[in-house]
Coordinates of N, CA and C in Angstrom, one line a residue:
Chain A
E1 N 19.8 -4.0 -31.5 CA 19.0 -2.9 -29.5 C 19.3 -4.3 -29.8
G2 N 19.5 -4.4 -28.2 CA 18.8 -5.7 -27.4 C 17.4 -4.8 -26.8
Q3 N 16.1 -6.1 -26.8 CA 15.2 -7.2 -26.3 C 15.3 -7.8 -25.4
L4 N 14.4 -6.7 -23.4 CA 14.4 -8.1 -22.8 C 12.3 -7.7 -22.5
V5 N 11.8 -8.9 -22.7 CA 10.5 -9.3 -22.3 C 10.1 -9.9 -21.1
E6 N 9.9 -9.4 -20.2 CA 9.3 -10.2 -18.7 C 7.8 -11.1 -18.5
S7 N 7.7 -12.3 -18.2 CA 6.0 -12.6 -18.1 C 5.9 -13.6 -16.8
G8 N 4.9 -13.6 -16.7 CA 4.5 -14.4 -15.8 C 4.5 -14.2 -14.4
G9 N 4.4 -12.5 -14.5 CA 3.5 -12.1 -13.0 C 1.5 -12.1 -13.0
G10 N 1.5 -12.3 -11.7 CA 0.4 -12.0 -11.4 C 0.2 -12.3 -9.7
L11 N -1.5 -12.5 -9.4 CA -1.8 -12.4 -7.8 C -1.7 -14.1 -8.2
V12 N -0.8 -14.6 -6.3 CA -0.5 -15.4 -5.9 C -1.0 -14.8 -3.8
Q13 N -1.1 -16.4 -3.6 CA -1.6 -16.5 -1.9 C -0.1 -15.7 -0.9
P14 N -0.6 -15.9 -0.2 CA 1.3 -15.5 0.8 C 1.0 -17.0 1.0
G15 N 2.7 -17.0 1.4 CA 3.9 -18.6 1.1 C 3.9 -18.9 -0.1
G16 N 3.0 -18.8 -1.2 CA 3.0 -19.4 -2.5 C 4.2 -19.0 -3.6
S17 N 4.2 -19.5 -4.7 CA 5.4 -19.6 -5.6 C 4.9 -19.1 -6.5
L18 N 5.4 -18.8 -7.7 CA 5.3 -18.2 -9.3 C 7.1 -18.1 -9.7
R19 N 7.0 -18.4 -10.7 CA 7.9 -18.1 -11.7 C 8.2 -17.3 -12.8
L20 N 8.6 -16.5 -12.6 CA 8.7 -15.1 -13.5 C 10.3 -15.9 -14.9
S21 N 9.3 -15.3 -16.0 CA 10.1 -15.8 -17.3 C 10.5 -14.2 -17.7
C22 N 11.9 -14.4 -18.3 CA 12.9 -13.4 -19.3 C 12.8 -13.3 -21.2
A23 N 12.1 -13.2 -20.9 CA 13.0 -13.9 -23.2 C 13.5 -12.7 -23.3
A24 N 15.0 -12.6 -24.1 CA 16.0 -11.1 -24.2 C 16.1 -11.8 -25.8
S25 N 16.7 -10.3 -26.2 CA 16.7 -10.7 -28.1 C 17.6 -10.1 -28.4
G26 N 18.3 -9.9 -29.4 CA 19.6 -8.7 -29.8 C 20.3 -9.0 -29.7
F27 N 20.7 -9.2 -29.1 CA 22.5 -9.8 -28.3 C 23.3 -11.4 -28.0
T28 N 23.5 -11.4 -27.7 CA 24.3 -12.9 -26.6 C 24.5 -12.9 -26.0
F29 N 23.1 -13.8 -25.2 CA 22.5 -13.6 -24.1 C 23.8 -13.9 -22.9
S30 N 24.5 -15.4 -23.8 CA 25.0 -15.9 -23.0 C 26.2 -15.7 -22.6
S31 N 27.0 -13.6 -23.4 CA 28.1 -13.2 -22.8 C 27.9 -12.3 -22.0
Y32 N 26.4 -12.3 -21.2 CA 26.1 -10.7 -20.1 C 25.7 -11.7 -18.6
D33 N 25.7 -11.3 -17.3 CA 25.3 -11.2 -16.8 C 24.2 -10.7 -17.2
M34 N 23.3 -11.4 -16.0 CA 22.5 -11.3 -16.3 C 21.0 -10.3 -14.2
H35 N 20.3 -10.0 -14.4 CA 19.9 -9.3 -12.8 C 18.3 -9.7 -13.0
W36 N 17.6 -9.2 -11.5 CA 16.7 -9.3 -11.9 C 16.1 -7.8 -10.6
V37 N 15.8 -6.6 -10.9 CA 15.4 -5.6 -9.9 C 13.8 -5.6 -9.7
R38 N 13.2 -5.3 -8.6 CA 11.8 -4.7 -8.5 C 11.3 -3.1 -8.4
Q39 N 10.2 -3.1 -8.1 CA 10.3 -1.5 -7.2 C 8.9 -1.5 -7.6
P40 N 8.5 -1.7 -6.1 CA 7.1 -1.8 -5.2 C 6.8 -1.1 -5.9
T41 N 5.1 -0.2 -6.0 CA 4.8 0.9 -6.4 C 4.5 1.4 -6.0
G42 N 4.9 3.5 -6.1 CA 5.4 4.8 -6.1 C 7.0 4.2 -5.1
K43 N 6.9 3.5 -5.4 CA 8.4 3.7 -4.3 C 9.7 3.5 -5.4
G44 N 11.2 2.6 -4.6 CA 12.2 2.6 -5.1 C 12.5 1.1 -5.2
L45 N 14.2 1.9 -6.5 CA 13.8 0.2 -6.9 C 15.1 -0.5 -6.4
E46 N 15.2 -1.8 -6.3 CA 15.6 -2.7 -5.2 C 16.3 -4.6 -6.2
W47 N 17.2 -4.3 -5.8 CA 18.4 -5.4 -6.4 C 17.3 -6.5 -6.2
V48 N 17.8 -7.2 -6.7 CA 16.7 -8.5 -6.0 C 17.2 -10.0 -6.2
S49 N 18.2 -9.9 -7.6 CA 19.4 -11.2 -7.8 C 20.1 -10.8 -8.7
G50 N 21.1 -11.6 -9.3 CA 21.6 -11.9 -10.1 C 22.4 -13.1 -10.5
I51 N 22.7 -13.4 -11.6 CA 23.8 -15.0 -12.2 C 24.6 -14.1 -13.3
G52 N 25.9 -14.6 -13.1 CA 27.1 -14.3 -14.1 C 26.5 -15.4 -15.2
T53 N 28.0 -14.9 -16.4 CA 28.0 -16.1 -17.8 C 27.9 -17.9 -16.7
G54 N 28.7 -17.9 -16.1 CA 29.2 -18.8 -15.2 C 27.6 -20.1 -14.6
G55 N 27.1 -18.6 -14.6 CA 25.8 -19.3 -13.6 C 25.9 -19.4 -12.1
D56 N 27.3 -18.7 -11.4 CA 27.9 -18.0 -9.6 C 25.7 -16.8 -10.5
T57 N 25.7 -16.6 -8.8 CA 24.6 -16.3 -8.9 C 24.8 -15.5 -6.9
Y58 N 23.6 -14.8 -7.2 CA 23.9 -13.9 -6.0 C 22.7 -13.3 -5.9
Y59 N 21.9 -13.4 -4.5 CA 21.2 -12.7 -3.7 C 21.3 -10.8 -2.5
S60 N 19.4 -10.1 -2.8 CA 19.5 -9.8 -2.1 C 19.3 -10.7 -0.4
G61 N 19.3 -9.9 0.7 CA 19.2 -10.3 1.5 C 18.2 -11.0 2.1
S62 N 17.4 -9.8 1.0 CA 15.7 -9.7 1.9 C 15.2 -10.6 0.7
V63 N 15.3 -12.4 -0.5 CA 15.5 -13.3 -0.8 C 15.7 -14.5 -1.3
K64 N 16.9 -14.4 -0.3 CA 18.3 -15.1 0.0 C 17.5 -16.6 0.6
G65 N 17.9 -17.4 -0.2 CA 17.1 -19.3 0.5 C 15.7 -19.0 0.2
R66 N 14.6 -18.3 -0.3 CA 12.9 -18.1 -0.6 C 13.4 -17.8 -2.1
F67 N 14.1 -17.4 -3.5 CA 14.2 -17.3 -4.5 C 15.5 -18.2 -5.1
T68 N 15.3 -18.1 -6.2 CA 16.0 -19.1 -7.4 C 16.5 -18.6 -8.2
I69 N 17.7 -17.8 -8.8 CA 18.0 -17.5 -10.1 C 18.1 -18.5 -11.4
S70 N 17.6 -18.4 -12.5 CA 18.5 -19.7 -13.7 C 18.8 -18.8 -14.3
R71 N 19.4 -19.1 -15.5 CA 19.5 -18.6 -17.3 C 19.7 -20.5 -17.8
E72 N 19.0 -20.3 -19.6 CA 19.7 -21.3 -20.1 C 19.4 -20.7 -21.6
N73 N 20.6 -20.4 -21.4 CA 21.5 -20.3 -23.3 C 20.5 -20.4 -23.6
A74 N 20.3 -21.8 -24.0 CA 20.3 -22.6 -25.1 C 18.9 -21.2 -25.9
K75 N 18.5 -21.4 -24.7 CA 16.8 -20.6 -24.9 C 16.4 -19.5 -24.7
N76 N 17.6 -18.6 -24.9 CA 17.8 -17.3 -24.4 C 17.2 -15.9 -23.0
S77 N 17.0 -17.3 -22.3 CA 16.1 -16.8 -21.7 C 16.7 -17.2 -20.1
L78 N 15.5 -16.2 -19.4 CA 16.4 -15.8 -17.8 C 15.7 -16.5 -16.8
Y79 N 15.0 -16.6 -15.5 CA 14.5 -17.1 -15.0 C 13.8 -16.1 -13.2
L80 N 13.2 -16.2 -12.2 CA 13.3 -16.4 -11.4 C 12.3 -16.8 -10.3
Q81 N 12.6 -18.0 -10.2 CA 11.6 -18.5 -9.4 C 11.2 -18.2 -7.9
M82 N 10.1 -18.1 -7.4 CA 9.8 -17.4 -6.2 C 8.5 -18.1 -5.2
N83 N 9.6 -18.7 -3.8 CA 8.8 -18.8 -3.7 C 8.5 -18.5 -1.9
S84 N 7.3 -19.1 -1.5 CA 7.0 -18.7 -0.2 C 6.7 -17.3 -0.2
L85 N 6.6 -16.4 -0.8 CA 5.8 -15.2 -1.5 C 5.2 -14.7 0.3
R86 N 5.5 -13.4 0.3 CA 5.3 -12.7 1.1 C 4.3 -11.3 0.6
A87 N 3.5 -10.6 0.8 CA 3.2 -9.3 1.3 C 4.4 -8.2 0.2
G88 N 5.1 -7.9 0.8 CA 6.6 -7.5 0.7 C 7.0 -7.6 -0.1
D89 N 6.8 -8.7 -0.7 CA 7.2 -9.5 -2.7 C 6.7 -8.8 -3.3
T90 N 5.2 -7.7 -3.0 CA 4.9 -7.4 -4.0 C 5.4 -6.3 -4.7
A91 N 5.7 -6.2 -6.2 CA 6.3 -5.2 -7.3 C 6.3 -5.3 -8.4
V92 N 6.4 -4.7 -9.6 CA 7.2 -4.9 -10.3 C 8.5 -5.4 -10.9
Y93 N 8.5 -6.0 -10.9 CA 10.0 -6.9 -11.0 C 10.8 -6.5 -12.6
Y94 N 12.0 -5.6 -13.2 CA 11.8 -5.7 -13.8 C 13.2 -7.4 -14.5
C95 N 13.4 -7.4 -15.9 CA 14.7 -8.6 -16.1 C 16.0 -7.7 -16.5
T96 N 17.4 -7.1 -15.9 CA 17.8 -5.7 -16.6 C 19.3 -6.8 -17.7
R97 N 19.6 -6.3 -18.1 CA 21.4 -6.6 -18.7 C 22.4 -6.1 -17.6
G98 N 23.6 -7.2 -17.9 CA 24.7 -6.2 -17.0 C 25.6 -6.4 -17.5
A99 N 25.5 -4.7 -17.7 CA 26.4 -4.4 -19.1 C 26.6 -2.8 -18.9
A100 N 27.5 -3.0 -18.0 CA 27.9 -1.0 -17.6 C 26.7 -0.4 -16.7
G101 N 27.1 -1.5 -15.5 CA 25.9 -1.3 -14.6 C 24.3 -2.1 -15.2
F102 N 23.1 -1.8 -14.9 CA 22.4 -2.2 -16.3 C 21.8 -1.5 -17.3
D103 N 22.7 -2.6 -18.6 CA 21.6 -1.0 -19.6 C 20.1 -1.6 -20.4
Y104 N 20.5 -2.8 -20.3 CA 19.6 -2.9 -20.9 C 17.8 -2.9 -19.9
W105 N 16.4 -3.0 -20.0 CA 15.3 -3.6 -18.6 C 13.9 -3.9 -19.8
G106 N 13.6 -4.7 -19.0 CA 12.2 -4.8 -20.0 C 11.7 -4.0 -19.5
Q107 N 10.2 -4.5 -19.2 CA 8.4 -3.4 -19.2 C 8.3 -4.3 -18.6
G108 N 8.1 -4.9 -17.5 CA 8.7 -5.2 -16.1 C 7.3 -6.2 -16.2
T109 N 7.2 -6.5 -15.3 CA 5.6 -7.5 -15.3 C 5.3 -7.6 -13.9
L110 N 3.9 -8.1 -13.1 CA 3.5 -6.9 -11.9 C 2.7 -8.6 -10.9
V111 N 3.7 -8.8 -9.7 CA 3.3 -9.4 -9.0 C 3.7 -8.4 -7.5
T112 N 2.2 -9.9 -7.8 CA 1.4 -9.1 -6.3 C 0.7 -10.7 -5.5
V113 N 1.5 -10.1 -4.1 CA 0.9 -11.2 -4.0 C -0.5 -10.7 -2.5
S114 N -1.1 -11.6 -2.5 CA -2.5 -11.0 -1.3 C -3.4 -12.6 -1.1
S115 N -3.7 -12.2 0.1 CA -5.0 -13.5 0.0 C -6.0 -12.1 -0.5
Chain B
Q1 N 15.9 2.0 5.1 CA 17.0 3.4 4.9 C 17.8 2.8 3.7
S2 N 17.8 2.7 2.7 CA 18.8 3.0 2.1 C 20.0 2.4 2.2
V3 N 20.7 2.3 1.6 CA 22.1 2.0 1.8 C 23.2 3.3 2.0
L4 N 22.8 4.0 -0.3 CA 23.3 5.2 -0.9 C 22.0 6.1 -0.7
T5 N 22.4 7.4 0.5 CA 20.8 7.4 0.8 C 20.5 8.8 -0.2
Q6 N 19.8 9.2 -1.0 CA 19.6 10.2 -2.0 C 18.8 11.7 -0.9
P7 N 18.7 12.8 -1.9 CA 17.6 13.7 -1.7 C 16.8 12.8 -2.6
P8 N 15.3 13.1 -0.8 CA 14.4 13.0 -1.4 C 13.5 13.1 -2.9
S9 N 14.3 13.9 -3.2 CA 13.4 15.9 -3.9 C 14.4 16.3 -4.9
A10 N 14.2 17.1 -5.7 CA 15.0 18.4 -6.0 C 14.5 19.1 -7.0
S11 N 14.7 20.3 -6.2 CA 14.0 20.7 -7.9 C 14.4 22.1 -9.1
G12 N 13.7 22.8 -9.6 CA 14.2 23.9 -10.5 C 13.5 24.0 -11.3
T13 N 14.2 25.9 -11.9 CA 13.8 26.4 -13.3 C 14.2 25.5 -14.5
P14 N 13.0 25.8 -15.5 CA 14.6 25.9 -17.6 C 15.4 26.8 -16.9
G15 N 16.6 26.1 -17.9 CA 17.5 27.0 -18.2 C 18.3 26.6 -16.6
Q16 N 18.7 26.0 -15.5 CA 19.2 26.5 -14.0 C 19.9 24.4 -14.7
R17 N 21.2 24.9 -13.6 CA 22.1 23.7 -12.9 C 21.6 23.2 -11.4
V18 N 21.1 22.0 -11.7 CA 20.7 20.5 -9.9 C 22.2 19.6 -9.8
S19 N 21.8 19.7 -9.0 CA 23.2 17.8 -8.5 C 22.1 18.3 -7.8
I20 N 22.1 16.2 -8.0 CA 21.6 15.4 -6.7 C 22.7 13.9 -6.6
S21 N 23.0 14.2 -5.1 CA 24.2 13.8 -4.3 C 23.7 12.1 -4.0
C22 N 24.6 11.6 -3.7 CA 24.6 10.0 -4.0 C 25.6 9.6 -2.5
T23 N 25.1 9.6 -1.2 CA 26.5 9.0 -0.1 C 26.5 8.2 -0.1
G24 N 27.6 7.5 0.3 CA 27.8 5.9 0.6 C 28.2 5.4 1.5
R25 N 29.2 4.8 1.1 CA 30.7 4.2 2.8 C 31.4 3.6 1.4
S26 N 32.8 3.3 2.3 CA 33.6 2.6 1.3 C 33.4 1.5 1.3
S27 N 32.4 0.5 1.4 CA 32.9 -0.3 1.1 C 31.5 -0.9 -0.7
N28 N 31.2 0.3 0.1 CA 30.6 0.5 -1.8 C 31.0 2.4 -2.8
I29 N 30.2 2.6 -2.8 CA 31.0 3.9 -3.7 C 32.9 4.1 -3.4
G30 N 33.0 4.4 -2.5 CA 34.2 3.7 -1.8 C 35.7 3.1 -2.9
S31 N 35.1 1.9 -3.5 CA 35.7 1.0 -3.6 C 35.1 0.6 -4.8
H32 N 33.7 0.7 -6.3 CA 33.4 0.7 -6.6 C 33.3 2.1 -8.0
V33 N 32.3 1.8 -8.8 CA 32.2 3.1 -9.3 C 30.2 3.0 -9.2
V34 N 30.4 4.0 -10.0 CA 28.7 4.4 -9.2 C 28.3 4.4 -11.4
Y35 N 26.5 3.4 -10.7 CA 25.4 4.1 -12.0 C 24.9 5.2 -12.0
W36 N 24.2 6.1 -12.9 CA 23.0 6.8 -12.6 C 21.7 6.3 -13.4
Y37 N 20.6 6.7 -12.8 CA 19.4 6.3 -14.0 C 18.5 7.2 -13.4
Q38 N 17.6 7.5 -14.8 CA 16.7 8.6 -15.0 C 15.4 7.5 -15.1
Q39 N 14.1 7.5 -14.0 CA 12.5 6.4 -14.5 C 12.0 7.4 -14.4
L40 N 10.8 7.7 -15.8 CA 10.4 8.6 -16.1 C 9.1 7.8 -16.4
P41 N 7.8 8.9 -15.8 CA 6.3 7.8 -15.0 C 5.6 7.0 -15.6
G42 N 5.6 5.6 -15.7 CA 5.2 4.7 -16.0 C 6.5 3.8 -16.7
T43 N 7.6 4.3 -16.5 CA 8.6 3.8 -17.6 C 9.3 3.0 -16.9
A44 N 10.1 2.0 -17.8 CA 11.2 1.2 -16.9 C 12.5 1.9 -16.8
P45 N 13.5 2.4 -15.1 CA 14.4 2.9 -15.4 C 15.5 2.6 -17.0
K46 N 16.2 4.7 -17.0 CA 17.3 4.6 -18.2 C 18.7 4.7 -18.0
L47 N 19.6 3.5 -18.8 CA 20.7 4.6 -17.7 C 21.1 5.6 -18.2
L48 N 21.7 6.8 -17.4 CA 22.3 7.8 -17.8 C 23.4 8.9 -17.8
I49 N 24.2 7.3 -16.2 CA 25.8 7.8 -16.3 C 26.4 6.2 -15.6
Y50 N 27.6 5.5 -16.7 CA 28.1 4.2 -16.1 C 29.5 5.5 -15.8
T51 N 30.5 4.7 -15.2 CA 31.8 4.4 -14.8 C 31.9 5.8 -14.1
N52 N 30.9 6.2 -13.2 CA 31.2 7.7 -13.0 C 30.6 8.4 -13.2
D53 N 31.4 8.5 -14.5 CA 30.7 10.0 -15.6 C 31.3 9.6 -17.1
Q54 N 30.8 8.6 -17.8 CA 30.3 8.5 -18.3 C 28.6 7.9 -19.1
R55 N 28.7 8.6 -20.8 CA 27.1 9.0 -21.4 C 27.3 8.3 -22.2
P56 N 26.4 7.2 -22.2 CA 25.8 6.2 -23.3 C 25.2 6.6 -23.5
S57 N 25.2 6.3 -25.4 CA 25.4 6.9 -26.5 C 24.0 7.2 -26.5
G58 N 23.4 8.9 -26.8 CA 21.9 9.2 -27.0 C 21.7 10.0 -26.0
V59 N 22.7 9.8 -24.5 CA 22.1 10.6 -23.8 C 23.0 12.1 -23.7
S60 N 21.5 13.3 -23.6 CA 22.7 14.7 -23.9 C 23.5 14.4 -23.4
D61 N 24.9 15.8 -23.2 CA 25.8 15.6 -22.2 C 25.2 17.3 -21.8
R62 N 24.1 18.2 -21.4 CA 23.4 18.0 -19.7 C 23.1 17.7 -18.7
F63 N 23.7 16.4 -19.2 CA 23.7 15.7 -18.0 C 25.6 14.6 -18.0
S64 N 25.9 15.0 -15.9 CA 27.4 14.6 -16.7 C 26.7 14.6 -14.5
G65 N 28.0 13.6 -14.6 CA 28.6 12.4 -13.5 C 30.3 12.9 -13.1
S66 N 29.7 12.9 -11.7 CA 30.9 12.4 -10.7 C 31.2 12.2 -9.3
K67 N 32.4 11.4 -9.1 CA 32.6 11.2 -7.5 C 33.9 10.8 -6.9
S68 N 33.7 11.2 -5.7 CA 34.8 11.6 -5.1 C 34.4 11.1 -3.2
G69 N 35.4 9.6 -3.1 CA 35.6 9.4 -2.2 C 34.0 8.4 -1.3
T70 N 33.4 8.9 -0.7 CA 32.5 8.2 -0.5 C 31.8 8.7 -1.5
S71 N 31.0 9.6 -2.4 CA 29.7 10.7 -2.8 C 29.8 10.0 -4.4
A72 N 28.6 10.6 -4.5 CA 28.9 11.1 -6.2 C 27.8 11.4 -7.0
S73 N 28.2 12.7 -7.6 CA 27.0 13.0 -7.8 C 26.6 13.6 -9.2
L74 N 25.7 13.4 -8.7 CA 24.6 13.8 -10.9 C 24.1 15.8 -10.6
A75 N 24.3 15.7 -12.3 CA 24.4 17.3 -11.8 C 23.8 17.2 -13.8
I76 N 22.3 17.7 -13.6 CA 22.0 18.3 -14.6 C 22.0 19.9 -14.7
S77 N 23.0 19.8 -16.5 CA 22.5 21.4 -16.6 C 21.7 21.9 -18.2
G78 N 21.0 23.1 -17.6 CA 20.5 23.5 -19.2 C 18.8 22.8 -18.2
L79 N 18.3 23.3 -17.6 CA 16.3 22.4 -16.9 C 16.2 22.2 -18.2
Q80 N 15.0 20.9 -18.8 CA 14.2 21.2 -19.3 C 12.9 20.0 -17.8
S81 N 11.5 21.3 -19.3 CA 10.6 20.3 -18.8 C 10.3 18.5 -19.1
E82 N 11.3 18.7 -19.4 CA 11.4 16.9 -20.2 C 12.1 15.3 -19.2
D83 N 13.0 17.2 -18.0 CA 13.6 16.1 -17.6 C 13.2 16.4 -15.8
E84 N 11.8 16.5 -15.8 CA 11.1 15.9 -14.3 C 10.6 14.0 -14.7
A85 N 11.6 13.6 -13.4 CA 11.3 11.6 -13.8 C 12.4 11.9 -12.0
D86 N 12.4 10.9 -11.8 CA 13.0 10.4 -10.9 C 14.2 9.6 -10.9
Y87 N 15.4 9.7 -10.3 CA 16.4 9.8 -10.6 C 17.2 8.7 -9.2
Y88 N 18.7 7.4 -9.8 CA 18.5 6.4 -9.2 C 20.5 6.1 -9.2
C89 N 20.4 6.6 -8.0 CA 22.2 6.0 -7.7 C 22.5 3.8 -7.6
I90 N 23.9 3.3 -8.7 CA 23.9 2.6 -7.5 C 25.0 2.0 -7.9
V91 N 25.6 0.9 -7.1 CA 26.9 0.8 -6.9 C 27.0 -0.5 -5.7
W92 N 28.2 -1.4 -6.7 CA 28.9 -2.6 -6.3 C 28.5 -2.6 -4.4
D93 N 28.2 -3.2 -3.0 CA 28.6 -3.2 -2.1 C 29.6 -4.4 -1.7
D94 N 30.3 -4.7 -0.8 CA 31.2 -6.0 -1.2 C 31.0 -6.3 1.1
S95 N 30.4 -5.4 1.5 CA 29.4 -6.3 2.6 C 29.0 -6.9 2.2
L96 N 27.7 -6.7 1.6 CA 26.1 -7.0 1.1 C 26.3 -7.7 -0.3
N97 N 28.0 -8.3 -0.4 CA 27.8 -8.9 -1.6 C 26.8 -8.3 -3.0
G98 N 26.2 -7.7 -3.0 CA 25.0 -7.1 -4.1 C 25.1 -5.9 -4.4
W99 N 24.1 -5.5 -5.5 CA 24.3 -4.4 -5.8 C 22.9 -3.8 -5.4
V100 N 23.1 -2.1 -4.5 CA 22.7 -1.3 -3.7 C 22.4 -0.7 -4.3
F101 N 20.2 0.3 -3.9 CA 20.9 0.9 -5.1 C 19.7 2.3 -3.9
G102 N 20.1 3.6 -4.4 CA 19.6 5.1 -3.3 C 18.2 5.5 -3.5
G103 N 17.7 5.8 -2.4 CA 16.1 5.4 -2.3 C 15.8 6.1 -3.5
G104 N 16.6 7.3 -4.5 CA 15.7 8.3 -4.9 C 16.1 9.4 -5.6
T105 N 15.5 10.7 -6.3 CA 15.3 11.6 -6.1 C 14.7 12.1 -7.1
K106 N 13.4 12.6 -6.8 CA 11.7 13.0 -7.5 C 12.7 14.3 -7.9
L107 N 13.0 14.8 -9.3 CA 13.0 16.1 -9.8 C 11.0 16.4 -10.2
T108 N 11.5 17.7 -9.9 CA 10.5 18.7 -9.9 C 11.1 19.8 -11.2
V109 N 11.0 20.0 -12.6 CA 11.2 21.5 -12.9 C 9.4 22.0 -13.0
L110 N 10.0 23.2 -11.9 CA 9.2 24.0 -11.6 C 8.6 25.0 -13.0

C-alpha cells in the first residue's frame, strides 16, 4: 500500500516563501502523476498543481506564476515551491497520487501566512 | 464560487437512501469522468468512486455513482451514522486546463 508523507509547512509572513516536500513509498513513484491539493480550515478542497511522469506541469489560476511544482524520482519525492505567499494561501496542503483520480493522500501539512 | 455545483448540505435517517448531485458544464463533466471523495472530520479525503461509477476495493457497495450529460450523482443507500462526512466531486476541466472540485456537501445522519 502506498504512503505519502508531507513536510515543510509552517508560519510565514505575507510575501514570503516556503518549500513543501512529499516523500512517497510503497509504489513506483516515477510511474505516476502527482498533485498538490489544499484545504483552508473549515472550507472545501482546491486543486493546486500537478506534475506528469514526463515532468509536464499544471497549475490552478490562483497560484500560477507564484508556485512551482517539481519531482525528484531518484528520491521518490515531490516538491512545491511557494513564493509571494498571501493570506489566502493559508491551508492544509495535501500531496496526492494521480491514479483513478487521486487515490493516495498524505496526512497534510499546514501552511499559515500571517504577519 | 466553485465551477462544480454541489448542495452544501444533505441529510437522512439511518437506513434511508440519499443522493448528492454535482452539476458542471460541457468543458468538465460533459467531457470527462467524475470522481467522488469522502472526507471524515479531521482526516484526509478518501477515494469513494472513480470513473463515474466504479468503486475501489474496500469501498462499500452502499455507495454508487452515476453521470448523465453535465451532471453526476453520488447515492448512498442504507445510510449509517459513520457515513456522516463531507463529500466532494472532482473532474478535469478543459477550459481551465486543471482539476476542479465541487464545493462539497456535508452529510448529516439524523
